[in-house]
Amino acid sequence: MNAIADNPLFGHDRLPAFDRVTAEHVEPAIRALLPKMASDLAELEKTIAPTWAGSIPRLTALGEAIGYAWSVINHLMGVRNSPELRAAHQAVQQDVVTAFMSLGQSVPIYRAMVALRDGGEWTKLDETQRRIVTANIRAAEHSGVGLTGAARERFQAIELELADLSTRFSNHLLDATKAFALELTDPADVAGLPVSAKRSAAHAAARATNREPAAEAAERGPWRVTLDGPSYIPFMEHATRRDLREQLYRGFVTRASAGELNNQPLIDRILTLRTEKAGLLGFTSFAELSLAAKMAPSVTSVEQLLGELRTAALPKSRGELDELTTFARARSRDAALTLTHWDIGFWAERMREERYSFTDEELRPYFALPRVLDGMFATAKRLFGISVRAADGEAPVWHADVRFFRIANEAGKDIAAFFLDPYSRPADKRGGAWMDNALDRKRLVDGSWRLPVAYLVCNQSAPVGGIPPETGTPSLMTFREVETLFHEFGHGLQHMLTTIDHLEAAGINNVEWDAVELPSQFMENWCYHAPTVLGSPAQPGLARHWQTGETLPRALFDKLIAARTYRAGSMTARQVYMSTLDLELHHRYVPGGPESVIEFQRRIAASGTVIPPLPEDRFLCGFSHIFAGGYAAGYYSYKWAEVLSADAFGAFEDAGLDNQAAVEQTGRRFRDTVLALGGSRHPLEVFRQFRGREPSPRALLRHTGLAS
Ligand code: ZN
């Protein structure tokens, strides 16, 4: 056991000592920090003053040490997981969550905030400070702090029941997904499947009977196909047996809709309780409550956007279905073929192969990580005037593959740093990609600045063998992995290029949920920008063959561009349908009324889908984003943020993508608004400062080929 003084989870103004942190440090650190936080909170509740200095900075300071330790622990849970770490995390998690809840629901702190807002000092606060106080008040109110007596008790009971319902919802879904499988034994049953999918299906069959899969099992079977995405999707896209696709599809859309695992009664109960909760907090619907903390100003404004997208996407989606039908009839030599749910994915893949035939493998040699990084950093320099330089060895890392970089401004002064953990490590690293704060920008006691530091985590293919190019191969990326890297770098830039002095609103802190994906999706656009990818006289492109140095052939790049808008009408229509369903369920639907959720879904589908759902469709019973995740009355956020990011890129198109001076000027403006201001202003105001007007969906419609 380490002495507290040596515990590397302390010392929140420094970069975490990843070379020294072990699972053993977790409990001693948290057990020491929790009582400290509790006594600080008790002290603050007694002495908090309704002034800025007397409240917010003290509140922030109070959670800082434990927040730092907890974020380092959670980061390691994602990138260096182990049974020991998980056990230590598990042992303290509940207590940490409870401690932060009691902070967020403290009545004396809430009262001081309200007094600050309603008192004389308010007019002397700047806009950033006011937004921070307002956000604190709102968060406390949404967790029921303003309620008293029976209303407060009822609110707590609702929260507990909702938490339980969402856990049960996702458990049902998980169990129902596990309970269904197609057990296949005839090679004709898996005809059309790629080898990788056959291999996984054979492995799944072996696992189900506790056998070791035979070496030739991929080709000989048996195979087991399930409703899990990695099994379901390839089968729907490639299996030639139409009847089996139908069985699988029907299994998918009726998951968790019958018997013990039926989610439908849970949905009714969740919607009823959410409506009641919103009512207790003074809102007319749960959607109004959800939107109160988001960028979208009102339910009407979201409906308006969804309506515009629907109007553009639905006719296009019908046209895409006709086109696909023609294609499928010709290829299948069945002139009467009518495409339905279980045919779309299959024929869409055949048409994609014919039109945009490229494989990840063809592209990979042109996207070697070192070159892609050089290209991405060159883009950041061109747009934002920042220089990124490798600084490996200047900070402790959690794995030998992790890189460390520093960012300097135009004057050459260091302003930020970031870690990049690029490769997949299934044994101890979570899947997916994300950006997280390692340190926030903050003024220290001695007057100096603690610079912001970010974690950028991806899961791309690792280099193979020795050190390239002598003996091995560098990390060769798929195009999707390149986009992901740009995406996370975009999040990171908003964290790192902040100029906000109050850390509560610096970087991504205090940014509304539906605006968070603006900088990240914005950066993805540059992956489709020819000079960035293929190079220009001003800079080399990021897509160059790792051995020959040859630039990505123009024809391949053109296919990438074309594939971006492939079936965009259908994709958009689907997202808009799901967003509308979510919003309407939380705004207009009356739980317990004469119309069941299923009837309600059918009504929404009638005006929002091209092929109506099957009568037995119970898609809602598997819609965990809104019933077991954080997206309730917020599913629209995906589209909302896409409007912003596309429109932001539109500013560069308007200025002229080939006009270096204009691109630079627009880039600096993006840096000084979207990237610099973080959560210090309302995102609509930030957007207006950048764009000079309100956001418009025109650019998104144009980029996705839904408007010219
Ligand atoms: Zn993101």
PDB file of C-alpha atoms in Angstrom, residues 1-142:
ATOM      1  CA  MET A   1       0.000   0.000   0.000  1.00  0.00           C
ATOM      2  CA  ASN A   2       1.368   3.375  -0.954  1.00  0.00           C
ATOM      3  CA  ALA A   3       1.364   6.239   1.436  1.00  0.00           C
ATOM      4  CA  ILE A   4      -1.210   8.860   0.512  1.00  0.00           C
ATOM      5  CA  ALA A   5       1.532  11.344  -0.285  1.00  0.00           C
ATOM      6  CA  ASP A   6       2.896   9.028  -2.988  1.00  0.00           C
ATOM      7  CA  ASN A   7      -0.477   8.191  -4.490  1.00  0.00           C
ATOM      8  CA  PRO A   8      -0.286   9.274  -8.143  1.00  0.00           C
ATOM      9  CA  LEU A   9      -4.038   9.905  -8.228  1.00  0.00           C
ATOM     10  CA  PHE A  10      -3.428  13.094  -6.255  1.00  0.00           C
ATOM     11  CA  GLY A  11      -2.026  16.292  -7.700  1.00  0.00           C
ATOM     12  CA  HIS A  12      -4.711  17.554 -10.023  1.00  0.00           C
ATOM     13  CA  ASP A  13      -2.674  20.333 -11.585  1.00  0.00           C
ATOM     14  CA  ARG A  14      -0.247  17.877 -13.214  1.00  0.00           C
ATOM     15  CA  LEU A  15      -0.443  15.379 -16.009  1.00  0.00           C
ATOM     16  CA  PRO A  16      -1.442  12.008 -14.589  1.00  0.00           C
ATOM     17  CA  ALA A  17       1.506   9.745 -13.710  1.00  0.00           C
ATOM     18  CA  PHE A  18       0.290   6.888 -15.890  1.00  0.00           C
ATOM     19  CA  ASP A  19       3.600   5.104 -15.478  1.00  0.00           C
ATOM     20  CA  ARG A  20       2.876   4.731 -11.767  1.00  0.00           C
ATOM     21  CA  VAL A  21      -0.908   4.423 -11.360  1.00  0.00           C
ATOM     22  CA  THR A  22      -2.099   0.913 -10.513  1.00  0.00           C
ATOM     23  CA  ALA A  23      -5.399  -0.559  -9.366  1.00  0.00           C
ATOM     24  CA  GLU A  24      -4.027  -0.501  -5.805  1.00  0.00           C
ATOM     25  CA  HIS A  25      -4.119   3.287  -5.772  1.00  0.00           C
ATOM     26  CA  VAL A  26      -7.826   3.546  -6.520  1.00  0.00           C
ATOM     27  CA  GLU A  27      -9.476   2.731  -3.218  1.00  0.00           C
ATOM     28  CA  PRO A  28      -7.003   4.540  -0.926  1.00  0.00           C
ATOM     29  CA  ALA A  29      -7.281   7.685  -3.056  1.00  0.00           C
ATOM     30  CA  ILE A  30     -11.052   7.694  -3.295  1.00  0.00           C
ATOM     31  CA  ARG A  31     -11.497   6.708   0.364  1.00  0.00           C
ATOM     32  CA  ALA A  32      -9.309   9.633   1.363  1.00  0.00           C
ATOM     33  CA  LEU A  33     -10.920  12.114  -1.004  1.00  0.00           C
ATOM     34  CA  LEU A  34     -14.575  11.294  -0.296  1.00  0.00           C
ATOM     35  CA  PRO A  35     -14.657  12.400   3.360  1.00  0.00           C
ATOM     36  CA  LYS A  36     -12.641  15.483   2.417  1.00  0.00           C
ATOM     37  CA  MET A  37     -15.234  16.323  -0.214  1.00  0.00           C
ATOM     38  CA  ALA A  38     -18.080  15.701   2.234  1.00  0.00           C
ATOM     39  CA  SER A  39     -16.588  17.968   4.897  1.00  0.00           C
ATOM     40  CA  ASP A  40     -15.778  20.647   2.308  1.00  0.00           C
ATOM     41  CA  LEU A  41     -19.370  20.450   1.125  1.00  0.00           C
ATOM     42  CA  ALA A  42     -20.720  20.782   4.669  1.00  0.00           C
ATOM     43  CA  GLU A  43     -18.446  23.776   5.169  1.00  0.00           C
ATOM     44  CA  LEU A  44     -19.473  25.352   1.873  1.00  0.00           C
ATOM     45  CA  GLU A  45     -23.161  24.851   2.615  1.00  0.00           C
ATOM     46  CA  LYS A  46     -22.679  26.805   5.850  1.00  0.00           C
ATOM     47  CA  THR A  47     -20.592  29.607   4.418  1.00  0.00           C
ATOM     48  CA  ILE A  48     -21.598  29.945   0.768  1.00  0.00           C
ATOM     49  CA  ALA A  49     -22.363  33.529  -0.199  1.00  0.00           C
ATOM     50  CA  PRO A  50     -24.681  34.729  -2.967  1.00  0.00           C
ATOM     51  CA  THR A  51     -21.742  36.301  -4.807  1.00  0.00           C
ATOM     52  CA  TRP A  52     -19.581  34.982  -7.634  1.00  0.00           C
ATOM     53  CA  ALA A  53     -16.419  34.754  -5.527  1.00  0.00           C
ATOM     54  CA  GLY A  54     -18.341  33.280  -2.635  1.00  0.00           C
ATOM     55  CA  SER A  55     -19.885  30.459  -4.623  1.00  0.00           C
ATOM     56  CA  ILE A  56     -18.832  29.156  -8.076  1.00  0.00           C
ATOM     57  CA  PRO A  57     -15.018  29.066  -7.728  1.00  0.00           C
ATOM     58  CA  ARG A  58     -15.397  27.382  -4.323  1.00  0.00           C
ATOM     59  CA  LEU A  59     -17.893  24.918  -5.728  1.00  0.00           C
ATOM     60  CA  THR A  60     -15.543  24.042  -8.579  1.00  0.00           C
ATOM     61  CA  ALA A  61     -12.559  23.696  -6.246  1.00  0.00           C
ATOM     62  CA  LEU A  62     -14.527  21.375  -4.006  1.00  0.00           C
ATOM     63  CA  GLY A  63     -14.983  18.672  -6.615  1.00  0.00           C
ATOM     64  CA  GLU A  64     -11.631  19.132  -8.306  1.00  0.00           C
ATOM     65  CA  ALA A  65      -9.328  16.687  -6.520  1.00  0.00           C
ATOM     66  CA  ILE A  66     -11.778  13.804  -6.556  1.00  0.00           C
ATOM     67  CA  GLY A  67     -12.981  14.687 -10.062  1.00  0.00           C
ATOM     68  CA  TYR A  68      -9.390  14.452 -11.276  1.00  0.00           C
ATOM     69  CA  ALA A  69      -8.726  11.092  -9.599  1.00  0.00           C
ATOM     70  CA  TRP A  70     -12.031   9.746 -10.834  1.00  0.00           C
ATOM     71  CA  SER A  71     -11.422  10.859 -14.421  1.00  0.00           C
ATOM     72  CA  VAL A  72      -7.965   9.229 -14.454  1.00  0.00           C
ATOM     73  CA  ILE A  73      -9.488   6.004 -13.110  1.00  0.00           C
ATOM     74  CA  ASN A  74     -12.244   6.081 -15.719  1.00  0.00           C
ATOM     75  CA  HIS A  75      -9.779   6.812 -18.462  1.00  0.00           C
ATOM     76  CA  LEU A  76      -7.769   3.750 -17.446  1.00  0.00           C
ATOM     77  CA  MET A  77     -10.957   1.684 -17.311  1.00  0.00           C
ATOM     78  CA  GLY A  78     -11.286   2.472 -21.023  1.00  0.00           C
ATOM     79  CA  VAL A  79      -7.682   2.086 -22.161  1.00  0.00           C
ATOM     80  CA  ARG A  80      -5.938  -0.215 -19.681  1.00  0.00           C
ATOM     81  CA  ASN A  81      -8.681  -2.331 -18.200  1.00  0.00           C
ATOM     82  CA  SER A  82      -7.925  -5.259 -15.895  1.00  0.00           C
ATOM     83  CA  PRO A  83      -9.885  -7.415 -13.445  1.00  0.00           C
ATOM     84  CA  GLU A  84      -8.085  -5.649 -10.576  1.00  0.00           C
ATOM     85  CA  LEU A  85      -8.930  -2.187 -11.849  1.00  0.00           C
ATOM     86  CA  ARG A  86     -12.537  -3.163 -12.491  1.00  0.00           C
ATOM     87  CA  ALA A  87     -12.885  -4.519  -8.963  1.00  0.00           C
ATOM     88  CA  ALA A  88     -11.402  -1.370  -7.457  1.00  0.00           C
ATOM     89  CA  HIS A  89     -13.652   0.815  -9.623  1.00  0.00           C
ATOM     90  CA  GLN A  90     -16.694  -1.226  -8.669  1.00  0.00           C
ATOM     91  CA  ALA A  91     -15.832  -0.927  -4.990  1.00  0.00           C
ATOM     92  CA  VAL A  92     -16.004   2.879  -4.970  1.00  0.00           C
ATOM     93  CA  GLN A  93     -18.257   3.784  -7.902  1.00  0.00           C
ATOM     94  CA  GLN A  94     -21.533   3.992  -5.996  1.00  0.00           C
ATOM     95  CA  ASP A  95     -20.019   6.241  -3.339  1.00  0.00           C
ATOM     96  CA  VAL A  96     -18.505   8.611  -5.876  1.00  0.00           C
ATOM     97  CA  VAL A  97     -21.788   8.893  -7.803  1.00  0.00           C
ATOM     98  CA  THR A  98     -23.685   9.527  -4.566  1.00  0.00           C
ATOM     99  CA  ALA A  99     -21.184  12.198  -3.508  1.00  0.00           C
ATOM    100  CA  PHE A 100     -21.565  14.109  -6.785  1.00  0.00           C
ATOM    101  CA  MET A 101     -25.347  13.767  -6.577  1.00  0.00           C
ATOM    102  CA  SER A 102     -25.433  15.316  -3.116  1.00  0.00           C
ATOM    103  CA  LEU A 103     -23.341  18.174  -4.485  1.00  0.00           C
ATOM    104  CA  GLY A 104     -25.723  18.712  -7.410  1.00  0.00           C
ATOM    105  CA  GLN A 105     -28.798  18.534  -5.184  1.00  0.00           C
ATOM    106  CA  SER A 106     -27.566  20.702  -2.327  1.00  0.00           C
ATOM    107  CA  VAL A 107     -30.349  23.067  -1.277  1.00  0.00           C
ATOM    108  CA  PRO A 108     -28.092  25.715   0.357  1.00  0.00           C
ATOM    109  CA  ILE A 109     -25.929  25.876  -2.779  1.00  0.00           C
ATOM    110  CA  TYR A 110     -29.004  26.106  -4.978  1.00  0.00           C
ATOM    111  CA  ARG A 111     -30.438  28.918  -2.840  1.00  0.00           C
ATOM    112  CA  ALA A 112     -27.167  30.842  -3.010  1.00  0.00           C
ATOM    113  CA  MET A 113     -27.156  30.565  -6.819  1.00  0.00           C
ATOM    114  CA  VAL A 114     -30.717  31.789  -7.074  1.00  0.00           C
ATOM    115  CA  ALA A 115     -29.919  34.670  -4.714  1.00  0.00           C
ATOM    116  CA  LEU A 116     -26.896  35.507  -6.859  1.00  0.00           C
ATOM    117  CA  ARG A 117     -29.048  35.537  -9.991  1.00  0.00           C
ATOM    118  CA  ASP A 118     -31.702  37.699  -8.364  1.00  0.00           C
ATOM    119  CA  GLY A 119     -29.309  39.968  -6.457  1.00  0.00           C
ATOM    120  CA  GLY A 120     -27.395  43.165  -7.120  1.00  0.00           C
ATOM    121  CA  GLU A 121     -24.136  41.584  -8.267  1.00  0.00           C
ATOM    122  CA  TRP A 122     -25.803  39.894 -11.265  1.00  0.00           C
ATOM    123  CA  THR A 123     -25.466  42.912 -13.563  1.00  0.00           C
ATOM    124  CA  LYS A 124     -21.731  43.046 -12.813  1.00  0.00           C
ATOM    125  CA  LEU A 125     -21.125  39.477 -13.962  1.00  0.00           C
ATOM    126  CA  ASP A 126     -20.009  38.877 -17.522  1.00  0.00           C
ATOM    127  CA  GLU A 127     -21.976  36.691 -19.908  1.00  0.00           C
ATOM    128  CA  THR A 128     -19.810  33.631 -19.265  1.00  0.00           C
ATOM    129  CA  GLN A 129     -20.336  33.868 -15.525  1.00  0.00           C
ATOM    130  CA  ARG A 130     -24.069  34.265 -15.956  1.00  0.00           C
ATOM    131  CA  ARG A 131     -24.274  31.226 -18.190  1.00  0.00           C
ATOM    132  CA  ILE A 132     -22.367  29.174 -15.631  1.00  0.00           C
ATOM    133  CA  VAL A 133     -24.658  30.212 -12.784  1.00  0.00           C
ATOM    134  CA  THR A 134     -27.776  29.681 -14.901  1.00  0.00           C
ATOM    135  CA  ALA A 135     -26.608  26.214 -15.957  1.00  0.00           C
ATOM    136  CA  ASN A 136     -25.969  25.301 -12.312  1.00  0.00           C
ATOM    137  CA  ILE A 137     -29.426  26.464 -11.284  1.00  0.00           C
ATOM    138  CA  ARG A 138     -31.059  24.611 -14.155  1.00  0.00           C
ATOM    139  CA  ALA A 139     -29.205  21.362 -13.485  1.00  0.00           C
ATOM    140  CA  ALA A 140     -30.173  21.524  -9.801  1.00  0.00           C
ATOM    141  CA  GLU A 141     -33.797  22.271 -10.649  1.00  0.00           C
ATOM    142  CA  HIS A 142     -33.951  19.433 -13.145  1.00  0.00           C
TER     143      HIS A 142
END
